[in-house]
Amino acid sequence: MAVHVRFAPSPTGALHIGSVRTILYNYLLAQKEKGRFILRIEDTDQKRLVASAESYMLESLRWLGIVPDEGPEQGGPFVPYKQSERIAIYQQYIKPLLDAGHAYYAFDTPTEIEAMRERLKAAKVAHPQYNAISRAWMRNGLTMPAEQVEEWIAAGKPYVIRLKVTHKELIRFQDGVRGWVKVDTSVLDDKVLMKSDGLPTYHFASVVDDHLMKITHVIRGEEWLPSTPIHILLYRYLGWADQMPQFIHLPLLLTPDGIGKLSKRHADQYGFPAFPITWNSRDLTIDKAFREAGYLPEALLNFLALLGWNPGTNQEVFTKPALIEAFSLERLGKSGVKFDIAKAKWFNQQHIKQQGPTAWASYFITEAAKESITCNQEDAIAICNLVKDRITFPKDFWQEGRFFFFDPVDYDAELIQKRWNNQTKEGMVAFTQSLTALVEWKAHKIKPLLQAVPGIMPLLRMALTGSTAGPDLIEIIVLLDRDRTHKRITAFLEKKG
Ligand code: GLU
């Protein structure tokens, strides 16, 4: 059977970076197995909808270069891909559950349900909820005569439809990450399947759709593990037990110190983004994001892929095709993974470097133009090549390379105080003279001249770049060329006297 996976977000807020990892694993499996990656919008909880959440997610996926094979934008054999447009389908599947007695009508008001909870809590009941025990005292199709149920429905009394969970049954299933999971149904409640507004809940709609869309692997966050026994009961009661997907629950992403689950608050606290892209609409504002911080989509995906999966080798840097090639479900990890932003930066450095200086030259030229500097392709390549080891984010190319176009205006006082003395002054003068006499302006010719006057390197760097740190000094001299080098050293010596 062809692999069918899905990402099924509820558009109730901005797509979190943890969900991007879930998307990625689904996508990688589908690509690897030449299957289908389906995007399904689970928007049946009308109260919690955030209008922009869907556009935010779609835009984030576009930036990440992850294109679903089927979804609201792409269409596909299982249209529609939005649950709010599939209501008639769920109504069709609730009927057999009611007829077979696996689901029942319940008319209890919120106040009645709350009173039941309070009663059970006061009696110190372990699971104070609407379940196999408490339902016997509530106002529902199991306790009321059938005629009355019909009358009440006809009279328009609000009702929900609940799943009739078996009493004290051990449900076992094999999770792709956790192995065998056993849950006693006595911890479960009789979940609402259809709400009083006639819309299905997540549990019901999701199982029906996973079945109809022929989902083979449900890959999702660990927070859904407790819901899985409910889903298994539904598969069974709907007569689909032999076509159940494999469940794969991904471990949590943790804070950098490993103490808690990664949240936006933690990300803020540690000063890194928790969302893929920024956004600004009436109902959704994201002002800090990976894209705007300068992360390359491939680097971010590479970083996320390795938070919970390992390739079984020491290889760390992967392009997207290489990730697809290497991915396998067997290598997903069991334990929570710390979100180490330093590692994310490292991946960004590696991917930037991998693209090579020629690829960054036009970016550099554009950045230069913003400061009214015209830079030709050849210089841009040479500068990008010179600074490439110092780059974490693309903007660093210009920051690291702009000294090339601007003569230093002032010098670091502390450095001068530490290094400037008669000896270094004479050294600088001697070096300048030897440069003037130099015929061939080449690195291997400049190097011995610099070695001949020890102790002047930091001052020379300051004179040429205005900074105390930077790329290889000899390469800088080569690139600046004779005139600019001479001019900048002379300016420095004049200022220092
Ligand atoms: N709609 C659920 C969510 O918001 C989907 C959970 C699942 O993957 O089953 O995450």
Short mmCIF file of C-alpha atoms and ligand atoms in Angstrom, two decimals:
data_model
loop_
_atom_site.label_atom_id
_atom_site.label_comp_id
_atom_site.label_asym_id
_atom_site.label_seq_id
_atom_site.Cartn_x
_atom_site.Cartn_y
_atom_site.Cartn_z
CA MET A 1 0.00 0.00 0.00
CA ALA A 2 1.33 3.44 -0.93
CA VAL A 3 2.48 5.53 2.02
CA HIS A 4 -0.03 8.26 2.86
CA VAL A 5 0.88 10.67 5.64
CA ARG A 6 -0.79 13.84 6.76
CA PHE A 7 -0.22 17.01 8.67
CA ALA A 8 -3.54 18.03 10.14
CA PRO A 9 -3.28 21.39 11.90
CA SER A 10 -6.08 23.12 13.71
CA PRO A 11 -5.77 26.74 12.59
CA THR A 12 -5.94 28.19 16.07
CA GLY A 13 -2.63 30.05 16.09
CA ALA A 14 0.74 30.41 14.42
CA LEU A 15 2.53 27.27 13.28
CA HIS A 16 5.08 26.53 16.00
CA ILE A 17 8.62 25.41 15.20
CA GLY A 18 7.89 22.04 16.88
CA SER A 19 5.11 21.47 14.37
CA VAL A 20 7.54 22.23 11.57
CA ARG A 21 9.54 19.23 12.75
CA THR A 22 6.38 17.09 12.66
CA ILE A 23 5.67 18.30 9.13
CA LEU A 24 9.24 17.56 8.13
CA TYR A 25 9.17 13.93 9.29
CA ASN A 26 5.87 13.36 7.50
CA TYR A 27 7.24 14.97 4.37
CA LEU A 28 10.52 13.06 4.48
CA LEU A 29 8.74 9.72 4.82
CA ALA A 30 6.38 10.49 1.95
CA GLN A 31 9.25 11.60 -0.28
CA LYS A 32 11.43 8.67 0.64
CA GLU A 33 8.66 6.12 0.02
CA LYS A 34 7.34 7.95 -3.04
CA GLY A 35 4.04 8.29 -1.22
CA ARG A 36 1.71 11.24 -0.62
CA PHE A 37 1.98 14.01 1.91
CA ILE A 38 -1.47 15.36 2.65
CA LEU A 39 -2.30 18.67 4.28
CA ARG A 40 -5.66 18.66 6.01
CA ILE A 41 -7.10 21.64 7.84
CA GLU A 42 -8.91 20.61 11.01
CA ASP A 43 -11.11 23.64 11.50
CA THR A 44 -14.18 22.24 13.22
CA ASP A 45 -13.59 24.06 16.47
CA GLN A 46 -15.13 27.28 15.24
CA LYS A 47 -14.69 29.09 18.55
CA ARG A 48 -10.92 28.80 18.49
CA LEU A 49 -10.33 29.65 14.83
CA VAL A 50 -7.74 32.29 14.00
CA ALA A 51 -8.48 33.52 10.51
CA SER A 52 -4.85 34.10 9.46
CA ALA A 53 -3.48 30.87 10.91
CA GLU A 54 -3.98 28.94 7.70
CA SER A 55 -2.33 31.54 5.47
CA TYR A 56 0.49 31.75 7.98
CA MET A 57 1.06 28.03 7.77
CA LEU A 58 0.86 27.92 3.98
CA GLU A 59 3.32 30.79 3.67
CA SER A 60 5.68 29.09 6.12
CA LEU A 61 5.55 25.87 4.11
CA ARG A 62 6.29 27.81 0.92
CA TRP A 63 9.33 29.38 2.52
CA LEU A 64 10.52 26.00 3.78
CA GLY A 65 10.09 24.52 0.32
CA ILE A 66 7.73 21.82 1.56
CA VAL A 67 4.93 21.36 -0.92
CA PRO A 68 2.10 19.01 0.08
CA ASP A 69 1.06 16.52 -2.57
CA GLU A 70 -2.56 17.08 -1.65
CA GLY A 71 -4.28 19.82 0.30
CA PRO A 72 -6.58 22.84 0.11
CA GLU A 73 -4.30 24.52 -2.45
CA GLN A 74 -3.28 21.45 -4.43
CA GLY A 75 -6.57 19.55 -4.41
CA GLY A 76 -6.37 15.78 -4.81
CA PRO A 77 -8.46 12.62 -4.83
CA PHE A 78 -9.90 13.20 -1.36
CA VAL A 79 -11.27 16.72 -1.73
CA PRO A 80 -12.22 18.74 0.20
CA TYR A 81 -9.19 18.98 2.51
CA LYS A 82 -10.84 21.28 5.00
CA GLN A 83 -12.94 19.61 7.64
CA SER A 84 -15.46 22.45 7.75
CA GLU A 85 -16.32 21.51 4.17
CA ARG A 86 -16.76 17.81 5.02
CA ILE A 87 -19.53 18.05 7.60
CA ALA A 88 -21.95 15.85 5.61
CA ILE A 89 -19.35 13.08 5.62
CA TYR A 90 -19.09 12.98 9.43
CA GLN A 91 -22.85 12.99 9.80
CA GLN A 92 -22.97 9.96 7.59
CA TYR A 93 -20.49 8.05 9.77
CA ILE A 94 -22.00 8.93 13.15
CA LYS A 95 -25.24 7.12 12.30
CA PRO A 96 -23.88 3.54 12.32
CA LEU A 97 -22.13 4.25 15.63
CA LEU A 98 -25.43 5.34 17.17
CA ASP A 99 -27.30 2.40 15.66
CA ALA A 100 -24.78 -0.10 16.98
CA GLY A 101 -24.85 1.46 20.46
CA HIS A 102 -21.20 2.60 20.34
CA ALA A 103 -22.28 6.21 20.58
CA TYR A 104 -25.16 7.87 22.39
CA TYR A 105 -26.98 11.16 22.66
CA ALA A 106 -26.33 13.21 25.78
CA PHE A 107 -28.43 16.20 26.85
CA ASP A 108 -26.60 17.26 29.98
CA THR A 109 -26.12 20.97 30.40
CA PRO A 110 -22.66 22.36 31.23
CA THR A 111 -23.93 23.06 34.77
CA GLU A 112 -25.02 19.45 35.20
CA ILE A 113 -21.68 18.18 33.98
CA GLU A 114 -19.83 20.52 36.30
CA ALA A 115 -21.98 19.36 39.25
CA MET A 116 -21.16 15.73 38.37
CA ARG A 117 -17.43 16.54 38.38
CA GLU A 118 -17.64 18.29 41.70
CA ARG A 119 -19.53 15.36 43.19
CA LEU A 120 -16.92 12.88 41.97
CA LYS A 121 -14.06 15.06 43.14
CA ALA A 122 -15.61 15.37 46.58
CA ALA A 123 -15.90 11.58 46.68
CA LYS A 124 -12.18 11.43 45.75
CA VAL A 125 -12.86 9.48 42.57
CA ALA A 126 -9.62 8.98 40.60
CA HIS A 127 -11.01 10.15 37.25
CA PRO A 128 -13.83 12.61 37.85
CA GLN A 129 -15.21 12.62 34.32
CA TYR A 130 -18.09 11.59 32.07
CA ASN A 131 -17.25 7.91 31.71
CA ALA A 132 -18.39 4.31 31.86
CA ILE A 133 -19.44 4.73 35.48
CA SER A 134 -20.76 8.27 35.73
CA ARG A 135 -22.78 8.13 32.51
CA ALA A 136 -25.30 5.90 34.30
CA TRP A 137 -26.41 8.93 36.36
CA MET A 138 -26.50 11.45 33.57
CA ARG A 139 -29.17 12.63 31.13
CA ASN A 140 -28.42 10.59 28.05
CA GLY A 141 -29.62 7.98 25.61
CA LEU A 142 -28.43 5.22 27.94
CA THR A 143 -30.54 6.37 30.88
CA MET A 144 -33.57 7.86 29.12
CA PRO A 145 -36.37 5.99 27.33
CA ALA A 146 -35.86 5.94 23.54
CA GLU A 147 -39.12 7.84 22.90
CA GLN A 148 -38.04 10.66 25.16
CA VAL A 149 -34.70 10.92 23.38
CA GLU A 150 -36.53 11.23 20.08
CA GLU A 151 -38.95 13.78 21.52
CA TRP A 152 -36.17 15.91 22.91
CA ILE A 153 -34.27 15.84 19.65
CA ALA A 154 -37.44 16.74 17.74
CA ALA A 155 -38.10 19.56 20.19
CA GLY A 156 -34.69 20.99 19.41
CA LYS A 157 -33.07 20.39 22.81
CA PRO A 158 -29.30 20.81 22.52
CA TYR A 159 -27.38 17.56 22.62
CA VAL A 160 -23.97 16.10 21.91
CA ILE A 161 -23.10 12.60 20.74
CA ARG A 162 -20.63 10.74 22.93
CA LEU A 163 -18.50 7.69 22.39
CA LYS A 164 -19.48 4.80 24.63
CA VAL A 165 -16.12 3.75 25.95
CA THR A 166 -15.87 0.17 27.18
CA HIS A 167 -15.45 -0.31 30.90
CA LYS A 168 -12.06 -1.48 32.16
CA GLU A 169 -10.67 -2.81 28.94
CA LEU A 170 -6.96 -2.93 28.23
CA ILE A 171 -6.23 -1.28 24.89
CA ARG A 172 -2.89 -2.20 23.39
CA PHE A 173 -1.22 -0.73 20.38
CA GLN A 174 2.25 -0.62 18.97
CA ASP A 175 3.61 2.87 18.63
CA GLY A 176 6.40 3.37 16.08
CA VAL A 177 8.51 5.20 18.65
CA ARG A 178 7.26 3.99 22.04
CA GLY A 179 6.76 0.32 21.27
CA TRP A 180 3.81 -1.37 22.96
CA VAL A 181 1.52 1.05 24.75
CA LYS A 182 -1.19 -0.25 27.08
CA VAL A 183 -4.04 1.88 28.35
CA ASP A 184 -6.85 0.87 30.67
CA THR A 185 -10.11 2.40 29.42
CA SER A 186 -11.02 3.34 32.97
CA VAL A 187 -8.80 6.42 32.57
CA LEU A 188 -10.70 7.49 29.44
CA ASP A 189 -13.83 9.60 29.27
CA ASP A 190 -16.77 9.21 26.91
CA LYS A 191 -15.42 11.73 24.42
CA VAL A 192 -17.83 13.97 22.59
CA LEU A 193 -17.84 12.99 18.91
CA MET A 194 -20.44 15.47 17.69
CA LYS A 195 -20.93 18.82 19.35
CA SER A 196 -24.22 20.60 19.93
CA ASP A 197 -23.50 22.82 16.90
CA GLY A 198 -23.61 19.71 14.69
CA LEU A 199 -19.88 19.81 14.04
CA PRO A 200 -17.61 16.86 14.80
CA THR A 201 -14.84 17.04 17.38
CA TYR A 202 -11.22 16.52 16.47
CA HIS A 203 -11.26 12.85 17.54
CA PHE A 204 -14.13 11.85 15.34
CA ALA A 205 -13.35 13.92 12.26
CA SER A 206 -9.69 13.02 12.38
CA VAL A 207 -10.30 9.26 12.49
CA VAL A 208 -12.91 9.37 9.74
CA ASP A 209 -10.61 11.44 7.53
CA ASP A 210 -7.51 9.41 8.24
CA HIS A 211 -9.45 6.37 7.12
CA LEU A 212 -11.02 7.94 4.05
CA MET A 213 -7.71 9.50 3.02
CA LYS A 214 -6.02 6.09 3.38
CA ILE A 215 -3.49 7.35 5.90
CA THR A 216 -0.88 4.66 6.55
CA HIS A 217 1.23 6.46 9.19
CA VAL A 218 0.01 8.97 11.74
CA ILE A 219 3.14 10.88 12.71
CA ARG A 220 2.38 13.50 15.34
CA GLY A 221 3.52 15.01 18.62
CA GLU A 222 3.59 13.06 21.83
CA GLU A 223 0.77 15.20 23.27
CA TRP A 224 -1.64 13.11 21.16
CA LEU A 225 -0.60 9.80 22.67
CA PRO A 226 -3.36 9.84 25.36
CA SER A 227 -5.98 10.34 22.60
CA THR A 228 -4.86 7.33 20.61
CA PRO A 229 -6.88 4.70 22.58
CA ILE A 230 -10.02 6.72 21.74
CA HIS A 231 -9.03 6.66 18.09
CA ILE A 232 -8.43 2.93 18.25
CA LEU A 233 -11.90 2.35 19.69
CA LEU A 234 -13.35 4.45 16.88
CA TYR A 235 -11.50 2.44 14.23
CA ARG A 236 -12.88 -0.68 15.80
CA TYR A 237 -16.48 0.54 16.09
CA LEU A 238 -16.47 1.90 12.56
CA GLY A 239 -15.38 -1.51 11.30
CA TRP A 240 -11.95 -0.36 10.16
CA ALA A 241 -9.76 -2.11 12.72
CA ASP A 242 -7.87 -4.05 10.07
CA GLN A 243 -6.93 -0.86 8.22
CA MET A 244 -5.58 1.10 11.12
CA PRO A 245 -2.58 3.35 10.39
CA GLN A 246 0.65 2.96 12.27
CA PHE A 247 0.86 5.50 15.10
CA ILE A 248 4.16 7.30 15.59
CA HIS A 249 4.35 9.76 18.46
CA LEU A 250 7.32 12.09 18.36
CA PRO A 251 9.11 13.03 21.57
CA LEU A 252 8.85 16.59 22.82
CA LEU A 253 11.19 19.42 21.98
CA LEU A 254 12.63 20.67 25.25
CA THR A 255 14.04 23.97 26.47
CA PRO A 256 17.82 24.38 26.06
CA ASP A 257 18.34 23.35 29.70
CA GLY A 258 16.14 20.29 29.17
CA ILE A 259 13.82 21.19 32.02
CA GLY A 260 10.53 21.75 30.25
CA LYS A 261 8.65 21.62 27.00
CA LEU A 262 9.79 24.25 24.54
CA SER A 263 7.35 27.14 24.41
CA LYS A 264 7.27 30.63 22.97
CA ARG A 265 7.90 32.00 26.45
CA HIS A 266 11.08 29.92 26.77
CA ALA A 267 12.22 30.86 23.29
CA ASP A 268 11.77 34.54 24.19
CA GLN A 269 13.62 34.01 27.41
CA TYR A 270 16.59 32.42 25.63
CA GLY A 271 16.40 34.98 22.83
CA PHE A 272 15.59 32.79 19.85
CA PRO A 273 12.54 32.53 17.62
CA ALA A 274 9.81 29.91 18.07
CA PHE A 275 8.13 30.44 14.70
CA PRO A 276 9.24 30.05 11.08
CA ILE A 277 8.26 33.47 9.65
CA THR A 278 7.09 36.84 10.93
CA TRP A 279 3.50 37.93 10.42
CA ASN A 280 1.40 40.94 10.98
CA SER A 281 -2.32 40.72 10.56
CA ARG A 282 -5.27 41.78 12.63
CA ASP A 283 -5.55 38.47 14.46
CA LEU A 284 -1.97 37.19 14.37
CA THR A 285 1.32 38.93 15.10
CA ILE A 286 4.66 37.20 15.06
CA ASP A 287 7.58 39.58 15.34
CA LYS A 288 10.48 37.18 15.72
CA ALA A 289 11.07 34.31 13.34
CA PHE A 290 13.73 32.11 11.80
CA ARG A 291 13.36 33.47 8.28
CA GLU A 292 13.82 37.09 9.37
CA ALA A 293 16.68 36.15 11.70
CA GLY A 294 18.54 34.97 8.60
CA TYR A 295 18.21 31.21 8.75
CA LEU A 296 18.23 29.40 5.42
CA PRO A 297 15.27 27.05 5.05
CA GLU A 298 17.55 24.12 4.30
CA ALA A 299 19.64 24.79 7.38
CA LEU A 300 16.57 25.03 9.59
CA LEU A 301 15.20 21.78 8.18
CA ASN A 302 18.56 20.09 8.65
CA PHE A 303 18.68 21.26 12.27
CA LEU A 304 15.10 20.16 12.98
CA ALA A 305 15.56 16.80 11.28
CA LEU A 306 18.29 15.90 13.73
CA LEU A 307 16.21 16.87 16.77
CA GLY A 308 14.70 13.46 17.29
CA TRP A 309 16.11 11.49 14.40
CA ASN A 310 19.65 10.32 13.62
CA PRO A 311 21.08 9.01 10.38
CA GLY A 312 23.06 6.24 12.08
CA THR A 313 26.33 7.81 10.90
CA ASN A 314 28.37 10.84 11.94
CA GLN A 315 27.09 12.91 9.06
CA GLU A 316 25.42 16.09 10.25
CA VAL A 317 25.07 18.38 7.26
CA PHE A 318 22.33 17.28 4.89
CA THR A 319 20.69 18.95 1.93
CA LYS A 320 16.99 18.25 1.57
CA PRO A 321 17.48 15.48 -1.01
CA ALA A 322 20.12 13.92 1.25
CA LEU A 323 17.70 13.99 4.20
CA ILE A 324 15.05 12.28 2.10
CA GLU A 325 17.55 9.64 1.07
CA ALA A 326 18.76 8.99 4.62
CA PHE A 327 15.43 9.19 6.47
CA SER A 328 13.90 6.18 8.15
CA LEU A 329 11.28 5.82 10.88
CA GLU A 330 13.42 3.27 12.71
CA ARG A 331 15.91 5.96 13.64
CA LEU A 332 13.46 8.25 15.41
CA GLY A 333 14.44 8.72 19.04
CA LYS A 334 12.36 8.07 22.13
CA SER A 335 13.44 10.81 24.49
CA GLY A 336 12.79 14.54 24.50
CA VAL A 337 15.37 16.64 22.68
CA LYS A 338 16.89 19.90 23.84
CA PHE A 339 16.50 22.81 21.45
CA ASP A 340 20.07 24.04 21.09
CA ILE A 341 20.04 27.30 19.17
CA ALA A 342 23.85 27.36 18.95
CA LYS A 343 23.57 24.20 16.89
CA ALA A 344 20.96 25.82 14.65
CA LYS A 345 23.45 28.63 13.98
CA TRP A 346 26.16 26.11 13.23
CA PHE A 347 23.92 24.46 10.63
CA ASN A 348 23.26 27.85 9.10
CA GLN A 349 27.00 28.48 8.82
CA GLN A 350 27.54 25.13 7.17
CA HIS A 351 24.76 25.61 4.62
CA ILE A 352 25.88 29.13 3.80
CA LYS A 353 29.41 27.90 3.26
CA GLN A 354 28.20 25.01 1.15
CA GLN A 355 26.55 27.36 -1.29
CA GLY A 356 29.90 28.95 -2.07
CA PRO A 357 30.97 32.61 -2.52
CA THR A 358 29.73 32.89 -6.10
CA ALA A 359 26.20 32.13 -4.91
CA TRP A 360 26.41 34.92 -2.33
CA ALA A 361 27.99 37.56 -4.59
CA SER A 362 24.73 38.96 -5.95
CA TYR A 363 23.28 39.12 -2.45
CA PHE A 364 26.39 41.04 -1.42
CA ILE A 365 26.04 43.43 -4.36
CA THR A 366 22.42 44.14 -3.37
CA GLU A 367 23.36 44.83 0.23
CA ALA A 368 26.19 47.11 -0.89
CA ALA A 369 23.77 49.03 -3.10
CA LYS A 370 21.65 49.79 -0.02
CA GLU A 371 24.58 51.90 1.19
CA SER A 372 25.04 53.37 -2.30
CA ILE A 373 28.11 51.28 -2.96
CA THR A 374 28.64 49.81 -6.40
CA CYS A 375 30.49 46.55 -6.21
CA ASN A 376 31.39 44.45 -9.22
CA GLN A 377 30.86 40.71 -9.41
CA GLU A 378 34.56 39.87 -9.23
CA ASP A 379 35.16 41.87 -6.04
CA ALA A 380 31.94 40.56 -4.52
CA ILE A 381 33.04 36.97 -5.05
CA ALA A 382 36.51 37.70 -3.67
CA ILE A 383 35.11 39.43 -0.57
CA CYS A 384 32.51 36.71 0.06
CA ASN A 385 35.23 34.12 -0.25
CA LEU A 386 37.47 36.05 2.16
CA VAL A 387 34.86 36.38 4.88
CA LYS A 388 32.95 33.11 4.38
CA ASP A 389 34.26 31.45 7.55
CA ARG A 390 32.95 34.30 9.67
CA ILE A 391 29.37 34.15 8.45
CA THR A 392 26.43 32.87 10.48
CA PHE A 393 23.66 34.79 8.72
CA PRO A 394 23.64 36.25 5.19
CA LYS A 395 23.64 39.82 6.52
CA ASP A 396 27.08 39.10 8.00
CA PHE A 397 28.55 39.05 4.48
CA TRP A 398 28.04 42.78 4.17
CA GLN A 399 28.88 43.49 7.82
CA GLU A 400 32.13 41.57 7.50
CA GLY A 401 32.97 42.88 4.03
CA ARG A 402 31.92 46.52 4.15
CA PHE A 403 35.33 47.70 5.47
CA PHE A 404 36.51 47.09 1.95
CA PHE A 405 34.56 50.16 0.76
CA PHE A 406 34.88 52.50 3.73
CA ASP A 407 38.13 53.88 5.10
CA PRO A 408 38.21 53.58 8.90
CA VAL A 409 37.08 56.75 10.64
CA ASP A 410 38.33 55.98 14.11
CA TYR A 411 40.42 53.38 15.88
CA ASP A 412 40.00 51.28 18.99
CA ALA A 413 41.54 53.34 21.81
CA GLU A 414 42.22 50.38 24.04
CA LEU A 415 44.14 48.54 21.39
CA ILE A 416 46.17 51.61 20.52
CA GLN A 417 47.03 52.16 24.14
CA LYS A 418 48.19 48.59 24.49
CA ARG A 419 50.10 48.26 21.25
CA TRP A 420 51.23 51.67 20.05
CA ASN A 421 54.83 52.42 20.99
CA ASN A 422 58.05 53.45 19.28
CA GLN A 423 58.84 49.95 18.22
CA THR A 424 55.48 49.21 16.57
CA LYS A 425 55.47 52.65 15.02
CA GLU A 426 58.83 51.98 13.38
CA GLY A 427 57.60 48.54 12.37
CA MET A 428 54.57 50.02 10.64
CA VAL A 429 56.71 52.53 8.80
CA ALA A 430 59.18 49.85 7.75
CA PHE A 431 56.40 47.58 6.54
CA THR A 432 54.84 50.39 4.52
CA GLN A 433 58.15 51.11 2.87
CA SER A 434 58.67 47.49 1.99
CA LEU A 435 55.18 47.40 0.46
CA THR A 436 55.95 50.45 -1.63
CA ALA A 437 58.98 48.68 -3.02
CA LEU A 438 56.99 45.51 -3.73
CA VAL A 439 56.59 44.77 -7.43
CA GLU A 440 54.20 41.86 -7.38
CA TRP A 441 51.14 42.48 -5.16
CA LYS A 442 50.65 38.83 -4.23
CA ALA A 443 49.93 37.07 -0.94
CA HIS A 444 53.10 34.97 -1.01
CA LYS A 445 55.18 38.11 -1.54
CA ILE A 446 53.45 40.13 1.17
CA LYS A 447 53.63 37.40 3.78
CA PRO A 448 57.43 37.49 4.34
CA LEU A 449 57.34 41.30 4.55
CA LEU A 450 54.82 41.11 7.35
CA GLN A 451 56.73 38.36 9.12
CA ALA A 452 59.83 40.54 9.07
CA VAL A 453 58.20 43.08 11.42
CA PRO A 454 56.70 41.18 14.35
CA GLY A 455 54.11 42.76 16.67
CA ILE A 456 52.37 45.07 14.23
CA MET A 457 49.54 42.78 13.10
CA PRO A 458 46.78 44.09 15.43
CA LEU A 459 47.65 47.71 14.62
CA LEU A 460 47.87 47.02 10.94
CA ARG A 461 44.47 45.35 11.01
CA MET A 462 43.06 48.36 12.84
CA ALA A 463 44.59 50.71 10.28
CA LEU A 464 43.22 48.76 7.33
CA THR A 465 39.80 47.69 8.56
CA GLY A 466 39.01 49.78 11.63
CA SER A 467 38.43 46.61 13.55
CA THR A 468 40.28 44.32 15.95
CA ALA A 469 39.06 41.10 14.34
CA GLY A 470 38.48 39.89 10.83
CA PRO A 471 39.61 37.51 8.13
CA ASP A 472 43.18 36.78 7.07
CA LEU A 473 45.18 40.01 7.09
CA ILE A 474 47.37 39.22 4.10
CA GLU A 475 44.31 38.41 2.00
CA ILE A 476 42.83 41.72 3.10
CA ILE A 477 45.94 43.55 1.89
CA VAL A 478 45.78 41.73 -1.44
CA LEU A 479 42.14 42.63 -1.90
CA LEU A 480 42.44 46.25 -0.82
CA ASP A 481 45.18 46.59 -3.37
CA ARG A 482 48.13 48.93 -3.33
CA ASP A 483 46.50 52.36 -3.28
CA ARG A 484 43.92 51.73 -0.62
CA THR A 485 46.39 49.88 1.61
CA HIS A 486 48.86 52.72 1.36
CA LYS A 487 46.23 55.37 1.93
CA ARG A 488 44.80 53.69 5.03
CA ILE A 489 48.17 53.02 6.67
CA THR A 490 49.28 56.56 5.97
CA ALA A 491 46.06 57.97 7.43
CA PHE A 492 46.59 55.88 10.53
CA LEU A 493 50.21 56.94 10.98
CA GLU A 494 49.31 60.57 10.48
CA LYS A 495 46.59 60.41 13.08
CA LYS A 496 48.86 58.65 15.58
CA GLY A 497 51.75 61.00 14.81
N1 GLU B 1 -5.67 18.89 14.63
C1 GLU B 1 -4.71 18.28 15.49
C2 GLU B 1 -3.72 19.37 15.89
O1 GLU B 1 -4.09 20.46 16.03
C3 GLU B 1 -4.06 17.13 14.79
C4 GLU B 1 -3.47 16.10 15.69
C5 GLU B 1 -3.12 14.86 14.89
O2 GLU B 1 -2.12 14.90 14.17
O3 GLU B 1 -3.86 13.89 14.98
O4 GLU B 1 -2.55 19.19 16.08
#
